[in-house]
Amino acid sequence: MDAIRILGGVPLTGEITIGGAKNAALPLMAATLLTDQPLTLINMPELVDITTMSNLLRQHGARIDQSALAPGSVEAGPTGRSMTLTTDKVTSVTAPYDLVRRMRAGFFVLGPLLARTGEAKVSLPGGCAIGTRGVDLHLKALETLGAKITVKEGYVYATVTGGRFKGANVTFPKVTVGGTENLLMAAVLADGDTTLENAAREPEIGNLAECLNAMGAKITGIGSGTLKITGVKTLHGARVAVIPDRIETGTYAIAAAITRGRIVLKGTRYELLEAVFDSMRRAGVSVEVTSDGIVVSAQGQLTGVDMATEPYPGFPTDLQAQWMALMATASGAGMIAETIFENRFMHVPELRRMGADVNVHGASAIVRGPSKLSGAPVMATDLRASSSLILAGLAADGETLVNRIYHLDRGYERLEEKLGACGARIERIVGH
Ligand code: UD1
C-alpha cells in the first residue's frame, strides 16, 4: 500500500486549482439511471471513488465516455475533464456488495433504480469507518413514497407497487445528505407531488437538484430545508457543471494557515465555505476574495477558537480533522464539538503522536496549543483523517510518514503534486 513522506516546516506559497466536488459528482453520476438520454457532467474530478461509481453504473447498463478538454475552458470547467453517461436500458437492478462496500455513495443508485424500473437489490454500504452510518432514514422515506423493502443477507431488496412511486410528504427526523439525494432522485419520476421537509441544504444537493431540473424535473425550494417536487413522466439528457470541491478548498486553505504561508485558491467559491473562513479569520488567518481567487495567508501566532460541526451552512464535519491539526498549532484552547458522526476522532491518537495536545470527552475534543509538532510515522484511518495527518506533517519538524493512504486517493486528486507546486517537500512512496 502507498505511503506519503513529508519533510515539514516549509511555509507553502503558490496557487492551487480546486477540482470538481467528489460528493457532488457521485450523485450526479447516479442520475444517469433516470433517463435513456446522455447526461454530460463537466468539471469532473479524477478520483478512485469516481472510478468505483463508474464501474457500478456500467454494470447497471450505463455507457460512460470520458473526455479531456483544455482545463479552464468554458466547455470543460477548471479540471478540463468531462464525462458523458448514457443508460439506454437498465440491464441489472443489483448493486453488488463488492462495489458498494468500497464507497457509501454506491447506495445512491437505490432511489433512481426504483424510480426507473420499480425494483432494486442494493448492498448495504461501506465507506469510511466513522460511525454506524445507517441507511434507515433513506429506507423509511422511500417506503413513504410506496417502496416495499426488506433487508436480508446484507442486501436491501426493494420494489415499488405498480412500478411508480406515489408523491408524499416526507419529514426527515435528522438531516441526511445522502438520504435527501436518494429521495430527490426517487421523487422526480413519482406520480404526484412530494415535499421533503428538514432536507439537507448542502451545496451538493443544490447541484443535483439543478441537474435534475435541467433534465426536465420540477423541483423548487432549492437551497432551503423544504424541497417540493412535482413528478414528471420522463427525464431527458442535460449538460451540467460539477461545483467546486469545498472540502478540498478548505483542506488547502488550512495548508496555507498551518504552514504560515500564502496560497491562492483558484476555481472555487467563497460562499461554499463561509463557516470555515469565518472560523479561520477568528483564529487570525487572513482570507481575501480577489479577482485571482481566494487568498489565504497566515503569519506568526494564531489563536485557538471553538467550533462545532453542523449540517450546511455550518462547519462541515469533513473538515473537522484538518481543523484539529490547525488548532494544535494555535495558542490557547480550541474546543471541537462533533455533532454529525459519533466516531470521528480516530485521528486524535495519531495527532498526539506528533505532539498535539488533544483531550476527547465524548463527542467533544479540546485542543491546547501551541504545540511544536514533530514528524512521526502515522497511520491514516479514513479519508479526512488522512489529510489531517498530512497537514500536521507539513507543519511539523522533520519527517512524517503517513501510511495506509488508500482513502486519500478516494477524495483528493494529485494532492502531492498540488502541495509540491507550493513548495511542500512531499512524495508518494509506492507499495510501502
Ligand atoms: C455525506 C457525505 C460525507 C459527509 C456527510 C455529512 C457524500 C458521498 N458523503 O455522507 O462526506 O461527511 O454527508 O456531511 O456526500 N444517518 C442515519 N441514518 C441514515 C442516514 C444517515 O442514522 O439513514 C446518520 C449518519 O450516521 C450520520 C448523520 O445521519 O450520523 C448524517 O449522515 P448523512 O448526512 O446521511 O451523511 P452521508 O450522506 O452518508
XYZ file of C-alpha atoms and ligand atoms in Angstrom:
471
model
C 0.000 0.000 0.000
C 1.270 3.514 -0.796
C 2.544 5.932 1.841
C 3.277 9.658 1.763
C 6.532 11.082 3.089
C 6.711 14.727 4.121
C 9.605 16.836 5.297
C 7.753 19.549 7.161
C 8.421 23.101 8.205
C 8.146 24.874 4.834
C 5.656 27.794 4.575
C 3.646 26.989 1.446
C 3.293 29.674 -1.205
C 1.692 29.425 -4.606
C -1.575 28.644 -6.371
C -3.813 25.599 -6.250
C -6.683 24.921 -8.638
C -9.580 23.213 -6.900
C -11.274 20.311 -8.655
C -14.918 19.339 -9.027
C -16.603 18.141 -5.828
C -16.494 14.384 -5.284
C -19.648 14.477 -3.184
C -21.497 16.372 -5.913
C -20.174 14.278 -8.805
C -21.193 10.904 -7.300
C -24.967 11.545 -7.027
C -24.904 13.432 -10.356
C -23.465 10.314 -11.987
C -26.219 8.179 -10.436
C -28.795 10.450 -12.111
C -27.921 8.758 -15.436
C -30.124 5.875 -14.274
C -33.176 8.155 -14.531
C -33.062 8.671 -18.301
C -32.168 6.888 -21.548
C -30.580 10.059 -22.890
C -26.983 11.257 -22.418
C -26.057 13.177 -19.274
C -22.837 15.159 -19.627
C -21.019 16.269 -16.484
C -18.242 18.812 -16.801
C -15.539 19.797 -14.293
C -15.262 16.184 -13.158
C -12.643 15.237 -10.577
C -10.370 12.248 -11.206
C -10.613 10.083 -8.090
C -10.860 6.448 -7.066
C -14.462 6.946 -5.875
C -15.417 8.224 -9.340
C -13.920 5.072 -10.907
C -15.812 2.908 -8.405
C -19.080 4.691 -9.224
C -18.373 4.329 -12.987
C -17.871 0.574 -12.525
C -21.080 0.307 -10.534
C -23.103 2.242 -13.126
C -21.591 0.260 -16.026
C -22.826 -2.960 -14.521
C -26.324 -1.391 -14.340
C -26.074 -0.756 -18.108
C -24.542 2.744 -18.352
C -22.111 3.624 -21.137
C -19.527 6.117 -19.980
C -17.369 8.270 -22.251
C -14.727 10.469 -20.722
C -13.017 13.308 -22.492
C -10.379 15.840 -21.686
C -10.536 19.391 -22.975
C -8.391 22.405 -22.207
C -8.514 22.938 -18.433
C -10.279 26.195 -17.650
C -12.274 26.204 -20.894
C -15.989 27.017 -20.672
C -16.861 23.587 -22.081
C -14.861 21.651 -19.516
C -14.575 23.731 -16.331
C -11.362 24.224 -14.339
C -10.465 20.494 -14.332
C -10.795 20.092 -18.092
C -12.493 16.735 -17.727
C -15.983 15.782 -18.716
C -17.964 12.574 -18.633
C -20.997 11.550 -20.656
C -23.154 8.812 -19.184
C -25.902 7.098 -21.184
C -28.153 4.370 -19.814
C -30.348 3.312 -22.778
C -31.651 0.458 -20.685
C -31.070 -0.679 -17.113
C -29.536 -4.130 -17.632
C -29.215 -5.104 -13.961
C -31.014 -3.824 -10.872
C -28.449 -5.353 -8.491
C -25.742 -3.194 -6.904
C -23.278 -5.805 -5.641
C -21.523 -5.837 -2.278
C -18.079 -5.755 -3.843
C -18.681 -2.270 -5.294
C -20.984 -0.664 -2.705
C -18.761 -1.714 0.224
C -15.921 0.449 -1.128
C -17.894 3.643 -1.002
C -21.107 4.638 0.737
C -22.195 6.705 -2.263
C -22.871 3.452 -4.109
C -26.138 3.434 -2.182
C -27.283 6.435 -4.290
C -28.357 4.039 -7.038
C -31.281 2.786 -4.941
C -33.633 5.758 -5.483
C -33.045 6.128 -9.236
C -33.139 2.355 -9.929
C -36.519 2.133 -8.189
C -37.821 5.233 -9.981
C -36.802 3.921 -13.418
C -37.561 0.188 -13.114
C -39.671 -0.323 -9.970
C -37.185 -2.747 -8.425
C -33.684 -2.864 -6.952
C -31.359 -5.045 -4.903
C -28.638 -2.920 -3.365
C -25.922 -3.987 -0.938
C -25.767 -2.185 2.385
C -22.918 0.318 2.050
C -19.357 0.630 3.311
C -17.173 3.746 3.143
C -15.124 5.387 5.885
C -15.290 3.810 9.354
C -16.534 6.940 11.102
C -19.623 5.637 12.866
C -22.509 3.300 12.347
C -23.848 5.328 9.401
C -27.154 3.571 8.917
C -29.410 3.917 5.894
C -32.646 3.631 7.902
C -33.659 7.192 7.034
C -33.279 6.510 3.281
C -35.377 3.359 3.570
C -38.163 4.861 5.715
C -38.524 7.794 3.358
C -38.615 5.550 0.260
C -41.325 3.473 1.961
C -43.385 6.639 2.405
C -43.295 7.015 -1.391
C -44.543 3.445 -1.829
C -41.460 1.198 -1.809
C -41.755 -2.261 -0.263
C -38.436 -3.014 1.395
C -36.844 -5.992 3.101
C -33.264 -6.252 4.306
C -31.648 -9.671 4.283
C -28.148 -11.103 3.892
C -26.600 -7.637 3.681
C -28.842 -6.503 0.832
C -31.797 -4.152 0.537
C -34.496 -5.747 -1.632
C -36.995 -3.153 -2.806
C -39.942 -2.967 -5.200
C -42.454 -0.252 -5.971
C -46.082 -1.330 -6.298
C -47.307 -0.590 -9.804
C -43.763 0.328 -10.844
C -44.087 4.042 -9.971
C -43.583 5.939 -6.737
C -46.518 7.994 -5.388
C -45.750 11.535 -4.264
C -45.934 12.034 -0.475
C -44.793 14.279 2.357
C -41.538 13.169 3.948
C -40.082 14.773 7.077
C -36.549 13.634 7.831
C -36.095 13.226 11.614
C -32.421 14.110 11.125
C -30.660 15.970 8.316
C -29.191 13.430 5.906
C -27.277 14.404 2.787
C -27.396 11.004 1.076
C -30.993 10.440 2.163
C -32.085 13.754 0.638
C -30.262 12.883 -2.606
C -31.752 9.395 -2.859
C -35.231 10.798 -2.235
C -34.846 13.585 -4.786
C -33.915 11.021 -7.429
C -36.883 8.865 -6.426
C -39.464 11.654 -6.304
C -38.707 13.292 -9.671
C -40.382 10.416 -11.540
C -43.194 9.836 -8.992
C -46.908 10.241 -9.705
C -47.919 13.492 -7.988
C -46.221 15.903 -5.602
C -43.599 15.195 -2.939
C -42.402 17.506 -0.176
C -39.117 16.818 1.609
C -39.013 18.592 4.991
C -35.815 19.029 7.009
C -33.942 18.275 3.789
C -30.174 18.748 3.735
C -29.107 22.135 2.288
C -25.551 21.207 1.281
C -24.417 22.831 -1.993
C -24.055 19.338 -3.475
C -27.835 18.878 -3.049
C -28.370 22.134 -4.949
C -26.082 20.873 -7.714
C -28.106 17.650 -8.007
C -31.476 19.432 -7.901
C -30.373 21.914 -10.609
C -29.142 18.991 -12.714
C -32.453 17.149 -12.323
C -34.330 20.318 -13.308
C -32.070 20.641 -16.384
C -33.179 17.047 -17.178
C -36.837 18.095 -17.028
C -37.671 17.612 -13.334
C -39.757 20.110 -11.370
C -38.033 20.888 -8.083
C -38.486 24.112 -6.117
C -37.106 25.317 -2.795
C -33.517 24.557 -3.837
C -31.100 25.767 -1.136
C -33.783 25.634 1.567
C -34.747 22.903 4.026
C -38.033 22.263 2.189
C -37.845 20.794 -1.296
C -41.020 20.448 -3.363
C -41.042 18.062 -6.276
C -43.781 17.666 -8.863
C -43.288 14.290 -10.501
C -42.873 14.085 -14.294
C -43.322 11.110 -16.656
C -39.787 11.057 -18.108
C -36.499 12.919 -17.896
C -34.164 13.812 -20.750
C -30.433 14.444 -21.175
C -28.590 17.524 -19.917
C -25.168 19.101 -19.617
C -24.239 20.218 -16.111
C -21.124 21.508 -14.327
C -19.958 19.913 -11.080
C -19.497 22.545 -8.357
C -16.007 23.113 -6.864
C -14.975 20.811 -4.015
C -15.444 22.747 -0.781
C -13.612 20.147 1.309
C -10.577 20.254 -0.975
C -10.800 24.067 -0.815
C -10.850 24.013 2.990
C -8.021 21.488 3.218
C -5.676 23.657 1.124
C -6.816 26.811 2.953
C -5.734 25.091 6.170
C -2.459 24.025 4.482
C -1.684 27.719 3.907
C -2.599 28.605 7.507
C -0.874 25.701 9.273
C 2.430 26.358 7.485
C 2.037 30.147 7.933
C 2.227 30.507 4.169
C 0.110 32.067 1.410
C -1.926 30.101 -1.123
C -4.235 31.409 -3.852
C -7.173 29.016 -4.287
C -8.486 29.080 -7.842
C -11.607 27.626 -9.454
C -13.564 27.658 -6.185
C -16.165 29.838 -4.439
C -16.057 31.621 -1.072
C -19.742 31.096 -0.265
C -19.326 27.300 -0.303
C -17.232 27.560 2.843
C -18.231 30.677 4.740
C -18.391 28.991 8.160
C -14.837 27.704 7.791
C -13.434 31.004 6.538
C -15.172 32.795 9.452
C -13.527 30.434 11.951
C -10.163 30.876 10.224
C -10.445 34.658 10.454
C -11.299 34.415 14.157
C -8.144 32.348 14.605
C -6.109 35.124 12.948
C -5.843 33.789 9.391
C -6.248 36.282 6.539
C -8.813 35.286 3.890
C -9.342 37.634 0.947
C -11.501 37.215 -2.115
C -9.691 38.688 -5.138
C -10.206 38.505 -8.895
C -7.360 35.973 -8.901
C -9.000 33.617 -6.399
C -9.310 33.242 -2.636
C -6.043 34.274 -0.990
C -5.404 32.548 2.344
C -2.362 33.554 4.378
C -1.138 33.472 7.958
C 1.907 34.566 9.905
C 3.065 34.291 13.483
C 0.795 33.141 16.289
C -2.795 32.002 15.647
C -5.437 31.830 18.384
C -7.482 28.781 19.396
C -11.217 29.165 18.649
C -14.188 26.925 19.428
C -16.096 25.202 16.654
C -18.964 22.703 16.266
C -19.624 20.680 13.137
C -23.120 21.141 11.765
C -25.123 20.480 8.620
C -24.582 23.138 5.925
C -24.270 26.128 6.251
C -22.421 25.172 9.455
C -18.835 23.978 9.751
C -18.541 20.723 7.717
C -17.673 17.526 9.561
C -15.442 16.609 6.608
C -13.042 19.418 7.684
C -13.077 18.678 11.417
C -9.920 16.534 11.434
C -7.990 19.075 9.353
C -9.161 21.907 11.636
C -7.900 19.975 14.659
C -4.396 19.873 13.149
C -4.523 23.666 12.684
C -5.742 24.221 16.241
C -2.771 22.220 17.570
C -0.514 24.989 16.225
C -2.653 27.837 17.647
C -2.217 29.472 21.016
C -4.763 28.732 23.787
C -7.605 26.241 23.809
C -9.940 25.361 20.960
C -12.949 23.166 21.551
C -14.226 20.957 18.736
C -17.749 19.517 19.055
C -18.548 16.782 16.533
C -22.325 16.706 16.144
C -22.684 14.698 12.904
C -20.777 11.429 13.385
C -20.274 9.650 16.690
C -16.873 8.137 15.991
C -14.928 10.764 14.164
C -11.918 11.324 16.412
C -9.811 8.440 15.150
C -7.116 10.877 14.022
C -6.593 12.037 17.632
C -4.145 9.316 18.775
C -2.089 9.871 15.611
C -2.031 13.673 16.011
C -0.998 13.143 19.626
C 1.926 11.025 18.468
C 3.058 14.076 16.506
C 2.948 16.221 19.643
C -0.596 17.638 19.597
C -2.261 18.144 22.988
C -5.819 16.861 22.472
C -8.309 15.533 25.021
C -11.516 13.870 23.924
C -14.623 13.970 26.114
C -17.472 12.115 24.413
C -18.333 13.973 21.226
C -16.038 16.932 22.036
C -12.320 17.455 21.903
C -10.193 20.163 23.484
C -7.031 21.106 21.667
C -4.467 23.073 23.663
C -1.630 24.834 21.917
C 0.644 25.936 20.587
C 2.345 22.557 20.260
C 5.588 22.156 18.415
C 4.611 19.295 16.123
C 7.288 16.795 15.240
C 7.350 14.332 12.353
C 6.441 10.705 13.075
C 5.258 7.576 11.286
C 1.446 7.651 11.447
C -1.472 5.627 10.132
C -4.390 7.066 8.148
C -7.760 5.707 9.270
C -10.245 7.426 6.975
C -10.340 9.893 4.146
C -10.360 13.182 6.033
C -8.160 11.857 8.865
C -5.538 11.156 6.179
C -5.486 14.776 5.098
C -5.338 15.967 8.707
C -2.145 13.948 9.226
C -0.689 15.334 6.023
C -1.421 18.882 7.188
C 0.184 18.164 10.557
C 3.189 16.719 8.718
C 3.533 19.889 6.628
C 3.751 21.942 9.832
C 5.944 19.503 11.790
C 9.694 19.468 12.178
C 11.334 16.515 10.485
C 9.910 13.576 8.584
C 6.326 12.331 8.703
C 5.378 9.095 7.002
C 1.629 8.718 6.527
C 0.882 5.033 5.999
C -2.229 3.394 4.536
C -3.214 6.340 2.402
C -5.613 4.487 0.095
C -8.533 6.512 1.459
C -6.762 9.709 0.379
C -6.980 8.769 -3.299
C -10.732 8.355 -2.876
C -11.105 12.076 -2.243
C -8.042 14.155 -3.170
C -6.775 14.438 -6.720
C -2.988 14.732 -7.207
C -2.540 16.009 -3.660
C 1.265 15.596 -3.617
C 1.545 17.473 -6.927
C -0.691 20.339 -5.785
C 1.134 20.767 -2.457
C 4.527 20.183 -4.093
C 3.863 23.063 -6.505
C 3.552 25.329 -3.430
C 6.951 24.278 -2.104
C 5.985 21.311 0.085
C 8.605 18.588 0.360
C 6.213 15.694 -0.162
C 6.457 12.424 -2.061
C 4.480 9.252 -2.553
C 6.216 6.006 -1.791
C 4.583 3.362 -3.940
C 3.954 -0.029 -2.331
C 5.437 0.944 1.047
C -22.389 12.773 3.230
C -21.007 12.927 2.643
C -19.950 12.835 3.736
C -20.262 13.825 4.854
C -21.703 13.676 5.339
C -22.122 14.739 6.339
C -21.267 12.024 0.409
C -20.942 10.950 -0.555
N -20.790 11.896 1.642
O -22.437 11.466 3.787
O -18.681 13.114 3.164
O -19.386 13.599 5.938
O -22.614 13.762 4.219
O -21.950 15.997 5.811
O -21.897 13.012 0.064
N -27.763 8.694 9.314
C -28.566 7.724 9.874
N -29.415 7.043 9.065
C -29.494 7.282 7.711
C -28.674 8.283 7.149
C -27.820 8.974 7.981
O -28.509 7.474 11.079
O -30.289 6.622 7.035
C -26.849 9.469 10.196
C -25.381 9.194 9.880
O -24.891 8.063 10.565
C -24.754 10.493 10.382
C -25.792 11.548 10.043
O -27.026 10.845 9.912
O -24.565 10.445 11.765
C -25.543 12.329 8.775
O -25.288 11.451 7.715
P -25.552 11.837 6.186
O -25.811 13.287 6.072
O -26.568 10.908 5.640
O -24.141 11.530 5.542
P -23.827 10.808 4.172
O -24.834 11.168 3.150
O -23.541 9.370 4.422
